[in-house]
Amino acid sequence: WYSDPLAQRVNGKLSGAALDQELERIVDFERLLAREGVLVVKVWIHISRHTQRVRLRELQQNPETRWRVRNGDWKAAGRYDQFRAVAE
């Protein structure tokens, strides 16, 4: 849920205020789920820039996982610092 608004912010498609609104909408939805008895577990995985590039390279070199890597993934990897700043 969180990755799309973060990517939109990094790509200049959302203002800071709009990002805050999107994140609040997500939190509201999570609260609704929790009120209905759903256990909401959030996990944030942080990997280094180096690890990200290694993983993309490995996925791309494997014929069985090559399809998972798109040009956009490499572009996003190039904006690592921007993504990290927005996420934090």
Short mmCIF file of N, CA and C in Angstrom, two decimals:
data_model
loop_
_atom_site.label_atom_id
_atom_site.label_comp_id
_atom_site.label_asym_id
_atom_site.label_seq_id
_atom_site.Cartn_x
_atom_site.Cartn_y
_atom_site.Cartn_z
N TRP A 1 0.81 -1.20 0.00
CA TRP A 1 0.00 0.00 0.00
C TRP A 1 0.85 1.26 0.00
N TYR A 2 1.97 1.21 0.68
CA TYR A 2 2.77 2.41 0.83
C TYR A 2 3.67 2.69 -0.36
N SER A 3 4.03 1.68 -1.12
CA SER A 3 5.03 1.88 -2.17
C SER A 3 4.53 2.80 -3.29
N ASP A 4 3.26 2.72 -3.65
CA ASP A 4 2.77 3.53 -4.76
C ASP A 4 2.83 5.03 -4.45
N PRO A 5 2.30 5.50 -3.32
CA PRO A 5 2.41 6.94 -3.06
C PRO A 5 3.86 7.41 -2.90
N LEU A 6 4.71 6.56 -2.34
CA LEU A 6 6.13 6.95 -2.22
C LEU A 6 6.75 7.10 -3.60
N ALA A 7 6.47 6.17 -4.50
CA ALA A 7 7.00 6.25 -5.86
C ALA A 7 6.45 7.48 -6.57
N GLN A 8 5.17 7.77 -6.38
CA GLN A 8 4.58 8.94 -7.02
C GLN A 8 5.24 10.23 -6.53
N ARG A 9 5.56 10.27 -5.24
CA ARG A 9 6.23 11.45 -4.69
C ARG A 9 7.63 11.60 -5.28
N VAL A 10 8.38 10.52 -5.33
CA VAL A 10 9.74 10.56 -5.89
C VAL A 10 9.70 10.97 -7.36
N ASN A 11 8.69 10.52 -8.08
CA ASN A 11 8.58 10.82 -9.50
C ASN A 11 7.91 12.17 -9.78
N GLY A 12 7.65 12.93 -8.72
CA GLY A 12 7.10 14.27 -8.89
C GLY A 12 5.62 14.33 -9.21
N LYS A 13 4.91 13.24 -8.99
CA LYS A 13 3.48 13.20 -9.31
C LYS A 13 2.60 13.52 -8.11
N LEU A 14 3.22 13.64 -6.93
CA LEU A 14 2.48 14.00 -5.72
C LEU A 14 3.25 15.08 -4.97
N SER A 15 2.53 16.06 -4.47
CA SER A 15 3.16 17.06 -3.61
C SER A 15 3.35 16.45 -2.22
N GLY A 16 4.08 17.13 -1.38
CA GLY A 16 4.25 16.66 -0.01
C GLY A 16 2.93 16.56 0.72
N ALA A 17 2.05 17.56 0.51
CA ALA A 17 0.74 17.54 1.15
C ALA A 17 -0.11 16.38 0.64
N ALA A 18 -0.04 16.14 -0.67
CA ALA A 18 -0.81 15.03 -1.25
C ALA A 18 -0.29 13.69 -0.74
N LEU A 19 1.02 13.58 -0.58
CA LEU A 19 1.59 12.35 -0.02
C LEU A 19 1.06 12.12 1.39
N ASP A 20 1.06 13.18 2.20
CA ASP A 20 0.53 13.06 3.57
C ASP A 20 -0.92 12.59 3.55
N GLN A 21 -1.73 13.11 2.63
CA GLN A 21 -3.13 12.70 2.53
C GLN A 21 -3.25 11.22 2.14
N GLU A 22 -2.43 10.79 1.19
CA GLU A 22 -2.45 9.38 0.77
C GLU A 22 -2.05 8.47 1.92
N LEU A 23 -1.03 8.85 2.65
CA LEU A 23 -0.58 8.02 3.77
C LEU A 23 -1.64 7.97 4.86
N GLU A 24 -2.31 9.08 5.10
CA GLU A 24 -3.39 9.10 6.10
C GLU A 24 -4.55 8.21 5.66
N ARG A 25 -4.85 8.21 4.36
CA ARG A 25 -5.91 7.34 3.82
C ARG A 25 -5.56 5.88 4.06
N ILE A 26 -4.30 5.52 3.88
CA ILE A 26 -3.86 4.15 4.11
C ILE A 26 -3.99 3.79 5.58
N VAL A 27 -3.57 4.69 6.45
CA VAL A 27 -3.66 4.45 7.89
C VAL A 27 -5.13 4.30 8.31
N ASP A 28 -6.00 5.13 7.75
CA ASP A 28 -7.44 5.01 8.05
C ASP A 28 -7.97 3.64 7.65
N PHE A 29 -7.54 3.15 6.47
CA PHE A 29 -7.96 1.83 6.02
C PHE A 29 -7.44 0.74 6.96
N GLU A 30 -6.20 0.87 7.40
CA GLU A 30 -5.64 -0.10 8.34
C GLU A 30 -6.41 -0.09 9.66
N ARG A 31 -6.79 1.08 10.10
CA ARG A 31 -7.60 1.19 11.34
C ARG A 31 -8.95 0.50 11.17
N LEU A 32 -9.56 0.69 10.01
CA LEU A 32 -10.84 0.05 9.73
C LEU A 32 -10.67 -1.47 9.79
N LEU A 33 -9.62 -1.98 9.16
CA LEU A 33 -9.37 -3.42 9.20
C LEU A 33 -9.20 -3.90 10.65
N ALA A 34 -8.42 -3.15 11.42
CA ALA A 34 -8.17 -3.53 12.82
C ALA A 34 -9.46 -3.54 13.63
N ARG A 35 -10.33 -2.55 13.40
CA ARG A 35 -11.62 -2.51 14.11
C ARG A 35 -12.48 -3.71 13.77
N GLU A 36 -12.30 -4.25 12.58
CA GLU A 36 -13.06 -5.43 12.15
C GLU A 36 -12.41 -6.73 12.61
N GLY A 37 -11.33 -6.62 13.36
CA GLY A 37 -10.69 -7.81 13.90
C GLY A 37 -9.53 -8.36 13.09
N VAL A 38 -9.14 -7.64 12.05
CA VAL A 38 -8.02 -8.09 11.23
C VAL A 38 -6.72 -7.69 11.92
N LEU A 39 -5.81 -8.62 12.01
CA LEU A 39 -4.49 -8.33 12.55
C LEU A 39 -3.66 -7.74 11.42
N VAL A 40 -3.29 -6.48 11.56
CA VAL A 40 -2.50 -5.79 10.54
C VAL A 40 -1.04 -5.81 10.99
N VAL A 41 -0.21 -6.42 10.19
CA VAL A 41 1.21 -6.49 10.49
C VAL A 41 1.96 -5.72 9.42
N LYS A 42 2.72 -4.73 9.84
CA LYS A 42 3.49 -3.93 8.90
C LYS A 42 4.96 -4.33 9.02
N VAL A 43 5.56 -4.54 7.87
CA VAL A 43 6.97 -4.88 7.85
C VAL A 43 7.66 -3.93 6.88
N TRP A 44 8.70 -3.29 7.33
CA TRP A 44 9.46 -2.40 6.47
C TRP A 44 10.81 -3.04 6.25
N ILE A 45 11.13 -3.31 5.01
CA ILE A 45 12.40 -3.95 4.68
C ILE A 45 13.30 -2.91 4.05
N HIS A 46 14.44 -2.72 4.64
CA HIS A 46 15.42 -1.79 4.10
C HIS A 46 16.61 -2.58 3.60
N ILE A 47 16.99 -2.34 2.36
CA ILE A 47 18.21 -2.95 1.84
C ILE A 47 19.11 -1.83 1.33
N SER A 48 20.38 -2.09 1.34
CA SER A 48 21.34 -1.09 0.89
C SER A 48 21.26 -0.92 -0.62
N ARG A 49 21.82 0.17 -1.09
CA ARG A 49 21.87 0.43 -2.54
C ARG A 49 22.60 -0.71 -3.24
N HIS A 50 23.71 -1.15 -2.66
CA HIS A 50 24.50 -2.24 -3.24
C HIS A 50 23.67 -3.53 -3.32
N THR A 51 23.01 -3.88 -2.23
CA THR A 51 22.19 -5.10 -2.20
C THR A 51 21.06 -5.02 -3.22
N GLN A 52 20.46 -3.86 -3.35
CA GLN A 52 19.38 -3.70 -4.32
C GLN A 52 19.89 -3.98 -5.74
N ARG A 53 21.02 -3.42 -6.08
CA ARG A 53 21.57 -3.62 -7.43
C ARG A 53 21.99 -5.06 -7.66
N VAL A 54 22.57 -5.69 -6.64
CA VAL A 54 22.96 -7.10 -6.76
C VAL A 54 21.72 -7.95 -6.98
N ARG A 55 20.66 -7.71 -6.22
CA ARG A 55 19.44 -8.50 -6.36
C ARG A 55 18.81 -8.31 -7.74
N LEU A 56 18.78 -7.08 -8.24
CA LEU A 56 18.24 -6.84 -9.58
C LEU A 56 19.07 -7.56 -10.64
N ARG A 57 20.39 -7.48 -10.49
CA ARG A 57 21.26 -8.15 -11.45
C ARG A 57 21.04 -9.66 -11.44
N GLU A 58 20.95 -10.24 -10.24
CA GLU A 58 20.73 -11.69 -10.12
C GLU A 58 19.39 -12.09 -10.72
N LEU A 59 18.36 -11.32 -10.45
CA LEU A 59 17.05 -11.62 -11.03
C LEU A 59 17.09 -11.54 -12.55
N GLN A 60 17.77 -10.54 -13.06
CA GLN A 60 17.83 -10.34 -14.50
C GLN A 60 18.64 -11.43 -15.21
N GLN A 61 19.64 -11.97 -14.54
CA GLN A 61 20.48 -12.99 -15.16
C GLN A 61 19.87 -14.38 -15.13
N ASN A 62 18.90 -14.60 -14.27
CA ASN A 62 18.26 -15.90 -14.15
C ASN A 62 17.09 -15.97 -15.13
N PRO A 63 17.11 -16.93 -16.06
CA PRO A 63 16.02 -17.03 -17.04
C PRO A 63 14.63 -17.19 -16.41
N GLU A 64 14.57 -17.78 -15.22
CA GLU A 64 13.28 -17.99 -14.57
C GLU A 64 12.73 -16.75 -13.86
N THR A 65 13.59 -15.79 -13.58
CA THR A 65 13.14 -14.59 -12.87
C THR A 65 13.35 -13.31 -13.67
N ARG A 66 13.94 -13.43 -14.81
CA ARG A 66 14.25 -12.27 -15.67
C ARG A 66 13.02 -11.41 -15.93
N TRP A 67 11.88 -12.04 -16.09
CA TRP A 67 10.64 -11.32 -16.40
C TRP A 67 10.24 -10.34 -15.31
N ARG A 68 10.74 -10.53 -14.10
CA ARG A 68 10.35 -9.68 -12.98
C ARG A 68 11.03 -8.31 -13.01
N VAL A 69 12.12 -8.18 -13.75
CA VAL A 69 12.89 -6.94 -13.76
C VAL A 69 12.50 -6.10 -14.98
N ARG A 70 12.06 -4.89 -14.71
CA ARG A 70 11.68 -3.97 -15.78
C ARG A 70 12.66 -2.80 -15.79
N ASN A 71 12.66 -2.04 -16.86
CA ASN A 71 13.53 -0.86 -16.93
C ASN A 71 13.24 0.10 -15.78
N GLY A 72 11.98 0.18 -15.41
CA GLY A 72 11.59 1.05 -14.30
C GLY A 72 12.25 0.67 -12.98
N ASP A 73 12.54 -0.61 -12.81
CA ASP A 73 13.22 -1.06 -11.59
C ASP A 73 14.63 -0.48 -11.52
N TRP A 74 15.31 -0.45 -12.66
CA TRP A 74 16.66 0.12 -12.70
C TRP A 74 16.61 1.63 -12.52
N LYS A 75 15.59 2.28 -13.08
CA LYS A 75 15.44 3.72 -12.89
C LYS A 75 15.20 4.04 -11.41
N ALA A 76 14.35 3.24 -10.78
CA ALA A 76 14.08 3.44 -9.36
C ALA A 76 15.34 3.21 -8.53
N ALA A 77 16.12 2.23 -8.91
CA ALA A 77 17.38 1.96 -8.19
C ALA A 77 18.31 3.17 -8.29
N GLY A 78 18.25 3.87 -9.41
CA GLY A 78 19.05 5.07 -9.59
C GLY A 78 18.59 6.23 -8.73
N ARG A 79 17.38 6.14 -8.21
CA ARG A 79 16.82 7.18 -7.33
C ARG A 79 16.78 6.71 -5.88
N TYR A 80 17.68 5.84 -5.54
CA TYR A 80 17.71 5.22 -4.21
C TYR A 80 17.64 6.27 -3.11
N ASP A 81 18.49 7.29 -3.20
CA ASP A 81 18.53 8.31 -2.13
C ASP A 81 17.21 9.06 -2.02
N GLN A 82 16.58 9.34 -3.14
CA GLN A 82 15.29 10.03 -3.11
C GLN A 82 14.22 9.15 -2.46
N PHE A 83 14.18 7.89 -2.83
CA PHE A 83 13.20 6.97 -2.21
C PHE A 83 13.43 6.87 -0.71
N ARG A 84 14.67 6.76 -0.33
CA ARG A 84 14.98 6.63 1.10
C ARG A 84 14.56 7.89 1.86
N ALA A 85 14.84 9.06 1.29
CA ALA A 85 14.47 10.31 1.95
C ALA A 85 12.96 10.43 2.12
N VAL A 86 12.20 10.07 1.09
CA VAL A 86 10.74 10.16 1.15
C VAL A 86 10.19 9.14 2.14
N ALA A 87 10.76 7.94 2.14
CA ALA A 87 10.27 6.88 3.02
C ALA A 87 10.52 7.17 4.49
N GLU A 88 11.60 7.86 4.77
CA GLU A 88 11.93 8.14 6.17
C GLU A 88 11.24 9.40 6.61
#
